[in-house]
């Protein structure tokens, strides 16, 4: 937390995976007190904003807003002593842009605070009814990685034999599937897929690892999707079944 004299304040709030009631109490209070709320229209549910934001608060949603508009809101906060809440999806420290955000606040001499949120990984684990650090393999690592990068290093990561959570799989499910199998996972390994988890249209299912790419393609799940594979998925969750 940074303290300055401008009177304005910038809150960076973990928005959670989507559902309006998966916000922390601290984030909900900060959101309710904000003069300006900045949020990603495609990344957060309307319900989250409708439920927690004051009716008279100014809303800056992107799109259509761009980074310059968001920074203009920060400038006003510094100038006019306003409270701005910037919603960052899931948990801000997990593939979030929180470091850039903090820099933007510091550059403007704005008081700021980061409030943690529920990452989509934890929401996916709950929906899949799995334990991410399941015994007896609890000495194996829990690895967070992503489908971006060139090449995606899943083959090396798979060699650790841990549970891997893959964010931002995009259109690379086939490459990821190949890398994971080449790194040592069985083609028949159980894979968890969570798409828009906690949203009204969420899709949560399991499939064999060698069917990951076809499952993702058949259902159009390339965006907003998290994939989990490894020991945590070997312990059958009772409530989630393979796609028919
Ligand atoms: C830029 S990262 C942000 C992650 C976020 N900070 C978090 O803690 O969940 C975006 C990726 O997070 C995952 N994600 C975010 N929300 C999700 C949701 N509701 N359901 C499934 N995956 C989600 C997807 O893998 C998506 O491509």
PDB file of N, CA, C and O in Angstrom, residues 117-174:
ATOM      1  N   UNK A 117      -8.227 -11.828  -4.930  1.00  0.00           N
ATOM      2  CA  UNK A 117      -9.501 -12.386  -5.399  1.00  0.00           C
ATOM      3  C   UNK A 117      -9.410 -13.895  -5.540  1.00  0.00           C
ATOM      4  O   UNK A 117      -8.342 -14.484  -5.366  1.00  0.00           O
ATOM      5  N   UNK A 118     -10.502 -14.498  -5.883  1.00  0.00           N
ATOM      6  CA  UNK A 118     -10.517 -15.956  -6.087  1.00  0.00           C
ATOM      7  C   UNK A 118     -10.126 -16.230  -7.527  1.00  0.00           C
ATOM      8  O   UNK A 118     -10.808 -15.796  -8.460  1.00  0.00           O
ATOM      9  N   UNK A 119      -9.006 -16.915  -7.694  1.00  0.00           N
ATOM     10  CA  UNK A 119      -8.581 -17.213  -9.049  1.00  0.00           C
ATOM     11  C   UNK A 119      -9.510 -18.240  -9.704  1.00  0.00           C
ATOM     12  O   UNK A 119     -10.109 -19.084  -9.023  1.00  0.00           O
ATOM     13  N   UNK A 120      -9.577 -18.192 -11.028  1.00  0.00           N
ATOM     14  CA  UNK A 120     -10.392 -19.172 -11.760  1.00  0.00           C
ATOM     15  C   UNK A 120      -9.886 -20.590 -11.497  1.00  0.00           C
ATOM     16  O   UNK A 120     -10.639 -21.551 -11.603  1.00  0.00           O
ATOM     17  N   UNK A 121      -8.599 -20.722 -11.138  1.00  0.00           N
ATOM     18  CA  UNK A 121      -8.082 -22.065 -10.842  1.00  0.00           C
ATOM     19  C   UNK A 121      -8.808 -22.666  -9.644  1.00  0.00           C
ATOM     20  O   UNK A 121      -9.186 -23.835  -9.663  1.00  0.00           O
ATOM     21  N   UNK A 122      -9.023 -21.858  -8.612  1.00  0.00           N
ATOM     22  CA  UNK A 122      -9.703 -22.389  -7.427  1.00  0.00           C
ATOM     23  C   UNK A 122     -11.183 -22.655  -7.725  1.00  0.00           C
ATOM     24  O   UNK A 122     -11.769 -23.600  -7.206  1.00  0.00           O
ATOM     25  N   UNK A 123     -11.776 -21.793  -8.547  1.00  0.00           N
ATOM     26  CA  UNK A 123     -13.169 -22.024  -8.924  1.00  0.00           C
ATOM     27  C   UNK A 123     -13.285 -23.298  -9.770  1.00  0.00           C
ATOM     28  O   UNK A 123     -14.226 -24.080  -9.617  1.00  0.00           O
ATOM     29  N   UNK A 124     -12.286 -23.523 -10.634  1.00  0.00           N
ATOM     30  CA  UNK A 124     -12.298 -24.735 -11.472  1.00  0.00           C
ATOM     31  C   UNK A 124     -12.115 -25.979 -10.600  1.00  0.00           C
ATOM     32  O   UNK A 124     -12.786 -27.000 -10.799  1.00  0.00           O
ATOM     33  N   UNK A 125     -11.216 -25.894  -9.615  1.00  0.00           N
ATOM     34  CA  UNK A 125     -10.992 -27.036  -8.722  1.00  0.00           C
ATOM     35  C   UNK A 125     -12.280 -27.384  -7.976  1.00  0.00           C
ATOM     36  O   UNK A 125     -12.631 -28.563  -7.831  1.00  0.00           O
ATOM     37  N   UNK A 126     -12.989 -26.352  -7.528  1.00  0.00           N
ATOM     38  CA  UNK A 126     -14.246 -26.602  -6.813  1.00  0.00           C
ATOM     39  C   UNK A 126     -15.271 -27.250  -7.744  1.00  0.00           C
ATOM     40  O   UNK A 126     -15.952 -28.213  -7.381  1.00  0.00           O
ATOM     41  N   UNK A 127     -15.365 -26.728  -8.970  1.00  0.00           N
ATOM     42  CA  UNK A 127     -16.349 -27.267  -9.915  1.00  0.00           C
ATOM     43  C   UNK A 127     -16.018 -28.697 -10.323  1.00  0.00           C
ATOM     44  O   UNK A 127     -16.906 -29.519 -10.535  1.00  0.00           O
ATOM     45  N   UNK A 128     -14.736 -28.998 -10.423  1.00  0.00           N
ATOM     46  CA  UNK A 128     -14.309 -30.354 -10.798  1.00  0.00           C
ATOM     47  C   UNK A 128     -14.269 -31.289  -9.585  1.00  0.00           C
ATOM     48  O   UNK A 128     -14.036 -32.490  -9.722  1.00  0.00           O
ATOM     49  N   UNK A 129     -14.463 -30.714  -8.412  1.00  0.00           N
ATOM     50  CA  UNK A 129     -14.456 -31.460  -7.145  1.00  0.00           C
ATOM     51  C   UNK A 129     -13.135 -32.197  -6.944  1.00  0.00           C
ATOM     52  O   UNK A 129     -13.101 -33.375  -6.621  1.00  0.00           O
ATOM     53  N   UNK A 130     -12.058 -31.472  -7.148  1.00  0.00           N
ATOM     54  CA  UNK A 130     -10.734 -32.064  -6.982  1.00  0.00           C
ATOM     55  C   UNK A 130      -9.965 -31.349  -5.878  1.00  0.00           C
ATOM     56  O   UNK A 130     -10.310 -30.239  -5.475  1.00  0.00           O
ATOM     57  N   UNK A 131      -8.912 -32.022  -5.423  1.00  0.00           N
ATOM     58  CA  UNK A 131      -8.005 -31.425  -4.453  1.00  0.00           C
ATOM     59  C   UNK A 131      -6.694 -31.201  -5.195  1.00  0.00           C
ATOM     60  O   UNK A 131      -6.054 -32.163  -5.641  1.00  0.00           O
ATOM     61  N   UNK A 132      -6.302 -29.947  -5.341  1.00  0.00           N
ATOM     62  CA  UNK A 132      -5.142 -29.636  -6.190  1.00  0.00           C
ATOM     63  C   UNK A 132      -3.842 -30.251  -5.672  1.00  0.00           C
ATOM     64  O   UNK A 132      -2.949 -30.585  -6.440  1.00  0.00           O
ATOM     65  N   UNK A 133      -3.750 -30.391  -4.358  1.00  0.00           N
ATOM     66  CA  UNK A 133      -2.517 -30.947  -3.771  1.00  0.00           C
ATOM     67  C   UNK A 133      -2.822 -32.301  -3.139  1.00  0.00           C
ATOM     68  O   UNK A 133      -2.403 -32.592  -2.023  1.00  0.00           O
ATOM     69  N   UNK A 134      -3.553 -33.120  -3.865  1.00  0.00           N
ATOM     70  CA  UNK A 134      -4.064 -34.375  -3.308  1.00  0.00           C
ATOM     71  C   UNK A 134      -2.954 -35.310  -2.811  1.00  0.00           C
ATOM     72  O   UNK A 134      -1.904 -35.455  -3.436  1.00  0.00           O
ATOM     73  N   UNK A 135      -3.187 -35.925  -1.636  1.00  0.00           N
ATOM     74  CA  UNK A 135      -2.297 -36.979  -1.135  1.00  0.00           C
ATOM     75  C   UNK A 135      -2.633 -38.260  -1.932  1.00  0.00           C
ATOM     76  O   UNK A 135      -3.752 -38.410  -2.406  1.00  0.00           O
ATOM     77  N   UNK A 136      -1.754 -39.214  -2.110  1.00  0.00           N
ATOM     78  CA  UNK A 136      -0.405 -39.263  -1.555  1.00  0.00           C
ATOM     79  C   UNK A 136       0.638 -38.587  -2.442  1.00  0.00           C
ATOM     80  O   UNK A 136       1.823 -38.651  -2.156  1.00  0.00           O
ATOM     81  N   UNK A 137       0.190 -37.924  -3.509  1.00  0.00           N
ATOM     82  CA  UNK A 137       1.180 -37.290  -4.391  1.00  0.00           C
ATOM     83  C   UNK A 137       1.475 -35.859  -3.965  1.00  0.00           C
ATOM     84  O   UNK A 137       1.899 -35.042  -4.770  1.00  0.00           O
ATOM     85  N   UNK A 138       1.242 -35.544  -2.699  1.00  0.00           N
ATOM     86  CA  UNK A 138       1.323 -34.136  -2.299  1.00  0.00           C
ATOM     87  C   UNK A 138       2.733 -33.560  -2.391  1.00  0.00           C
ATOM     88  O   UNK A 138       2.906 -32.350  -2.336  1.00  0.00           O
ATOM     89  N   UNK A 139       3.752 -34.433  -2.550  1.00  0.00           N
ATOM     90  CA  UNK A 139       5.107 -33.892  -2.691  1.00  0.00           C
ATOM     91  C   UNK A 139       5.360 -33.433  -4.133  1.00  0.00           C
ATOM     92  O   UNK A 139       6.337 -32.764  -4.414  1.00  0.00           O
ATOM     93  N   UNK A 140       4.471 -33.816  -5.028  1.00  0.00           N
ATOM     94  CA  UNK A 140       4.624 -33.366  -6.428  1.00  0.00           C
ATOM     95  C   UNK A 140       4.215 -31.897  -6.544  1.00  0.00           C
ATOM     96  O   UNK A 140       3.336 -31.435  -5.838  1.00  0.00           O
ATOM     97  N   UNK A 141       4.825 -31.187  -7.468  1.00  0.00           N
ATOM     98  CA  UNK A 141       4.501 -29.750  -7.550  1.00  0.00           C
ATOM     99  C   UNK A 141       3.134 -29.481  -8.167  1.00  0.00           C
ATOM    100  O   UNK A 141       2.597 -30.313  -8.905  1.00  0.00           O
ATOM    101  N   UNK A 142       2.613 -28.339  -7.814  1.00  0.00           N
ATOM    102  CA  UNK A 142       1.428 -27.807  -8.487  1.00  0.00           C
ATOM    103  C   UNK A 142       1.938 -26.692  -9.379  1.00  0.00           C
ATOM    104  O   UNK A 142       2.521 -25.723  -8.890  1.00  0.00           O
ATOM    105  N   UNK A 143       1.788 -26.862 -10.679  1.00  0.00           N
ATOM    106  CA  UNK A 143       2.403 -25.923 -11.636  1.00  0.00           C
ATOM    107  C   UNK A 143       1.329 -25.099 -12.332  1.00  0.00           C
ATOM    108  O   UNK A 143       0.357 -25.657 -12.857  1.00  0.00           O
ATOM    109  N   UNK A 144       1.522 -23.794 -12.329  1.00  0.00           N
ATOM    110  CA  UNK A 144       0.631 -22.911 -13.086  1.00  0.00           C
ATOM    111  C   UNK A 144       1.370 -22.489 -14.340  1.00  0.00           C
ATOM    112  O   UNK A 144       2.494 -21.980 -14.271  1.00  0.00           O
ATOM    113  N   UNK A 145       0.773 -22.730 -15.480  1.00  0.00           N
ATOM    114  CA  UNK A 145       1.413 -22.316 -16.725  1.00  0.00           C
ATOM    115  C   UNK A 145       0.343 -21.812 -17.685  1.00  0.00           C
ATOM    116  O   UNK A 145      -0.832 -21.709 -17.332  1.00  0.00           O
ATOM    117  N   UNK A 146       0.755 -21.515 -18.883  1.00  0.00           N
ATOM    118  CA  UNK A 146      -0.192 -20.920 -19.831  1.00  0.00           C
ATOM    119  C   UNK A 146       0.079 -21.414 -21.243  1.00  0.00           C
ATOM    120  O   UNK A 146       1.164 -21.901 -21.552  1.00  0.00           O
ATOM    121  N   UNK A 147      -0.932 -21.283 -22.080  1.00  0.00           N
ATOM    122  CA  UNK A 147      -0.839 -21.768 -23.452  1.00  0.00           C
ATOM    123  C   UNK A 147      -0.153 -20.800 -24.383  1.00  0.00           C
ATOM    124  O   UNK A 147      -0.126 -21.000 -25.593  1.00  0.00           O
ATOM    125  N   UNK A 148       0.404 -19.706 -23.829  1.00  0.00           N
ATOM    126  CA  UNK A 148       1.116 -18.771 -24.704  1.00  0.00           C
ATOM    127  C   UNK A 148       2.606 -19.031 -24.608  1.00  0.00           C
ATOM    128  O   UNK A 148       3.069 -19.757 -23.755  1.00  0.00           O
ATOM    129  N   UNK A 149       3.370 -18.438 -25.472  1.00  0.00           N
ATOM    130  CA  UNK A 149       4.826 -18.648 -25.446  1.00  0.00           C
ATOM    131  C   UNK A 149       5.219 -19.468 -26.661  1.00  0.00           C
ATOM    132  O   UNK A 149       4.377 -20.127 -27.284  1.00  0.00           O
ATOM    133  N   UNK A 150       6.496 -19.445 -26.942  1.00  0.00           N
ATOM    134  CA  UNK A 150       6.935 -20.105 -28.167  1.00  0.00           C
ATOM    135  C   UNK A 150       8.256 -20.846 -27.956  1.00  0.00           C
ATOM    136  O   UNK A 150       9.305 -20.198 -27.893  1.00  0.00           O
ATOM    137  N   UNK A 151       8.306 -22.150 -27.846  1.00  0.00           N
ATOM    138  CA  UNK A 151       7.114 -23.011 -27.750  1.00  0.00           C
ATOM    139  C   UNK A 151       6.623 -23.049 -26.308  1.00  0.00           C
ATOM    140  O   UNK A 151       7.346 -22.691 -25.391  1.00  0.00           O
ATOM    141  N   UNK A 152       5.387 -23.515 -26.141  1.00  0.00           N
ATOM    142  CA  UNK A 152       4.858 -23.674 -24.788  1.00  0.00           C
ATOM    143  C   UNK A 152       5.644 -24.812 -24.121  1.00  0.00           C
ATOM    144  O   UNK A 152       5.721 -25.906 -24.676  1.00  0.00           O
ATOM    145  N   UNK A 153       6.248 -24.568 -22.953  1.00  0.00           N
ATOM    146  CA  UNK A 153       7.166 -25.568 -22.388  1.00  0.00           C
ATOM    147  C   UNK A 153       6.495 -26.693 -21.608  1.00  0.00           C
ATOM    148  O   UNK A 153       7.040 -27.172 -20.625  1.00  0.00           O
ATOM    149  N   UNK A 154       5.341 -27.162 -22.052  1.00  0.00           N
ATOM    150  CA  UNK A 154       4.618 -28.162 -21.246  1.00  0.00           C
ATOM    151  C   UNK A 154       5.344 -29.503 -21.165  1.00  0.00           C
ATOM    152  O   UNK A 154       5.224 -30.213 -20.178  1.00  0.00           O
ATOM    153  N   UNK A 155       6.112 -29.815 -22.196  1.00  0.00           N
ATOM    154  CA  UNK A 155       6.809 -31.096 -22.206  1.00  0.00           C
ATOM    155  C   UNK A 155       7.769 -31.188 -21.009  1.00  0.00           C
ATOM    156  O   UNK A 155       7.771 -32.175 -20.278  1.00  0.00           O
ATOM    157  N   UNK A 156       8.529 -30.109 -20.789  1.00  0.00           N
ATOM    158  CA  UNK A 156       9.464 -30.067 -19.657  1.00  0.00           C
ATOM    159  C   UNK A 156       8.691 -30.055 -18.328  1.00  0.00           C
ATOM    160  O   UNK A 156       9.081 -30.720 -17.376  1.00  0.00           O
ATOM    161  N   UNK A 157       7.621 -29.300 -18.301  1.00  0.00           N
ATOM    162  CA  UNK A 157       6.842 -29.214 -17.052  1.00  0.00           C
ATOM    163  C   UNK A 157       6.234 -30.569 -16.699  1.00  0.00           C
ATOM    164  O   UNK A 157       6.183 -30.965 -15.533  1.00  0.00           O
ATOM    165  N   UNK A 158       5.794 -31.300 -17.716  1.00  0.00           N
ATOM    166  CA  UNK A 158       5.150 -32.598 -17.482  1.00  0.00           C
ATOM    167  C   UNK A 158       6.109 -33.587 -16.831  1.00  0.00           C
ATOM    168  O   UNK A 158       5.692 -34.472 -16.084  1.00  0.00           O
ATOM    169  N   UNK A 159       7.369 -33.429 -17.077  1.00  0.00           N
ATOM    170  CA  UNK A 159       8.368 -34.365 -16.541  1.00  0.00           C
ATOM    171  C   UNK A 159       8.408 -34.366 -15.012  1.00  0.00           C
ATOM    172  O   UNK A 159       8.881 -35.304 -14.406  1.00  0.00           O
ATOM    173  N   UNK A 160       7.911 -33.292 -14.372  1.00  0.00           N
ATOM    174  CA  UNK A 160       7.897 -33.246 -12.907  1.00  0.00           C
ATOM    175  C   UNK A 160       6.800 -34.132 -12.311  1.00  0.00           C
ATOM    176  O   UNK A 160       6.778 -34.378 -11.112  1.00  0.00           O
ATOM    177  N   UNK A 161       5.873 -34.586 -13.163  1.00  0.00           N
ATOM    178  CA  UNK A 161       4.821 -35.487 -12.686  1.00  0.00           C
ATOM    179  C   UNK A 161       3.818 -34.830 -11.756  1.00  0.00           C
ATOM    180  O   UNK A 161       3.076 -35.507 -11.050  1.00  0.00           O
ATOM    181  N   UNK A 162       3.786 -33.520 -11.752  1.00  0.00           N
ATOM    182  CA  UNK A 162       2.855 -32.815 -10.856  1.00  0.00           C
ATOM    183  C   UNK A 162       1.528 -32.518 -11.544  1.00  0.00           C
ATOM    184  O   UNK A 162       1.286 -32.948 -12.675  1.00  0.00           O
ATOM    185  N   UNK A 163       0.702 -31.787 -10.830  1.00  0.00           N
ATOM    186  CA  UNK A 163      -0.560 -31.324 -11.425  1.00  0.00           C
ATOM    187  C   UNK A 163      -0.279 -30.006 -12.137  1.00  0.00           C
ATOM    188  O   UNK A 163       0.338 -29.108 -11.566  1.00  0.00           O
ATOM    189  N   UNK A 164      -0.712 -29.915 -13.373  1.00  0.00           N
ATOM    190  CA  UNK A 164      -0.480 -28.693 -14.151  1.00  0.00           C
ATOM    191  C   UNK A 164      -1.820 -28.021 -14.455  1.00  0.00           C
ATOM    192  O   UNK A 164      -2.751 -28.676 -14.936  1.00  0.00           O
ATOM    193  N   UNK A 165      -1.881 -26.745 -14.151  1.00  0.00           N
ATOM    194  CA  UNK A 165      -3.056 -25.955 -14.511  1.00  0.00           C
ATOM    195  C   UNK A 165      -2.650 -25.039 -15.657  1.00  0.00           C
ATOM    196  O   UNK A 165      -1.701 -24.269 -15.525  1.00  0.00           O
ATOM    197  N   UNK A 166      -3.337 -25.155 -16.758  1.00  0.00           N
ATOM    198  CA  UNK A 166      -2.994 -24.365 -17.946  1.00  0.00           C
ATOM    199  C   UNK A 166      -4.025 -23.278 -18.185  1.00  0.00           C
ATOM    200  O   UNK A 166      -5.195 -23.555 -18.452  1.00  0.00           O
ATOM    201  N   UNK A 167      -3.576 -22.037 -18.054  1.00  0.00           N
ATOM    202  CA  UNK A 167      -4.410 -20.884 -18.355  1.00  0.00           C
ATOM    203  C   UNK A 167      -4.236 -20.544 -19.841  1.00  0.00           C
ATOM    204  O   UNK A 167      -3.236 -20.917 -20.454  1.00  0.00           O
ATOM    205  N   UNK A 168      -5.176 -19.776 -20.362  1.00  0.00           N
ATOM    206  CA  UNK A 168      -5.071 -19.209 -21.722  1.00  0.00           C
ATOM    207  C   UNK A 168      -4.639 -20.240 -22.766  1.00  0.00           C
ATOM    208  O   UNK A 168      -3.613 -20.073 -23.434  1.00  0.00           O
ATOM    209  N   UNK A 169      -5.394 -21.303 -22.895  1.00  0.00           N
ATOM    210  CA  UNK A 169      -5.000 -22.349 -23.851  1.00  0.00           C
ATOM    211  C   UNK A 169      -5.174 -21.885 -25.295  1.00  0.00           C
ATOM    212  O   UNK A 169      -4.498 -22.379 -26.186  1.00  0.00           O
ATOM    213  N   UNK A 170      -6.088 -20.945 -25.513  1.00  0.00           N
ATOM    214  CA  UNK A 170      -6.290 -20.406 -26.857  1.00  0.00           C
ATOM    215  C   UNK A 170      -6.505 -21.518 -27.867  1.00  0.00           C
ATOM    216  O   UNK A 170      -7.217 -22.501 -27.598  1.00  0.00           O
ATOM    217  N   UNK A 171      -5.852 -21.382 -29.013  1.00  0.00           N
ATOM    218  CA  UNK A 171      -6.060 -22.391 -30.067  1.00  0.00           C
ATOM    219  C   UNK A 171      -4.935 -23.413 -30.071  1.00  0.00           C
ATOM    220  O   UNK A 171      -4.656 -24.037 -31.097  1.00  0.00           O
ATOM    221  N   UNK A 172      -4.281 -23.600 -28.937  1.00  0.00           N
ATOM    222  CA  UNK A 172      -3.109 -24.471 -28.927  1.00  0.00           C
ATOM    223  C   UNK A 172      -3.337 -25.768 -28.161  1.00  0.00           C
ATOM    224  O   UNK A 172      -2.385 -26.394 -27.683  1.00  0.00           O
ATOM    225  N   UNK A 173      -4.593 -26.176 -28.049  1.00  0.00           N
ATOM    226  CA  UNK A 173      -4.895 -27.381 -27.264  1.00  0.00           C
ATOM    227  C   UNK A 173      -4.161 -28.603 -27.823  1.00  0.00           C
ATOM    228  O   UNK A 173      -3.672 -29.448 -27.072  1.00  0.00           O
ATOM    229  N   UNK A 174      -4.074 -28.673 -29.146  1.00  0.00           N
ATOM    230  CA  UNK A 174      -3.440 -29.852 -29.750  1.00  0.00           C
ATOM    231  C   UNK A 174      -1.940 -29.897 -29.408  1.00  0.00           C
ATOM    232  O   UNK A 174      -1.405 -30.943 -29.045  1.00  0.00           O
TER     233      UNK A 174
END
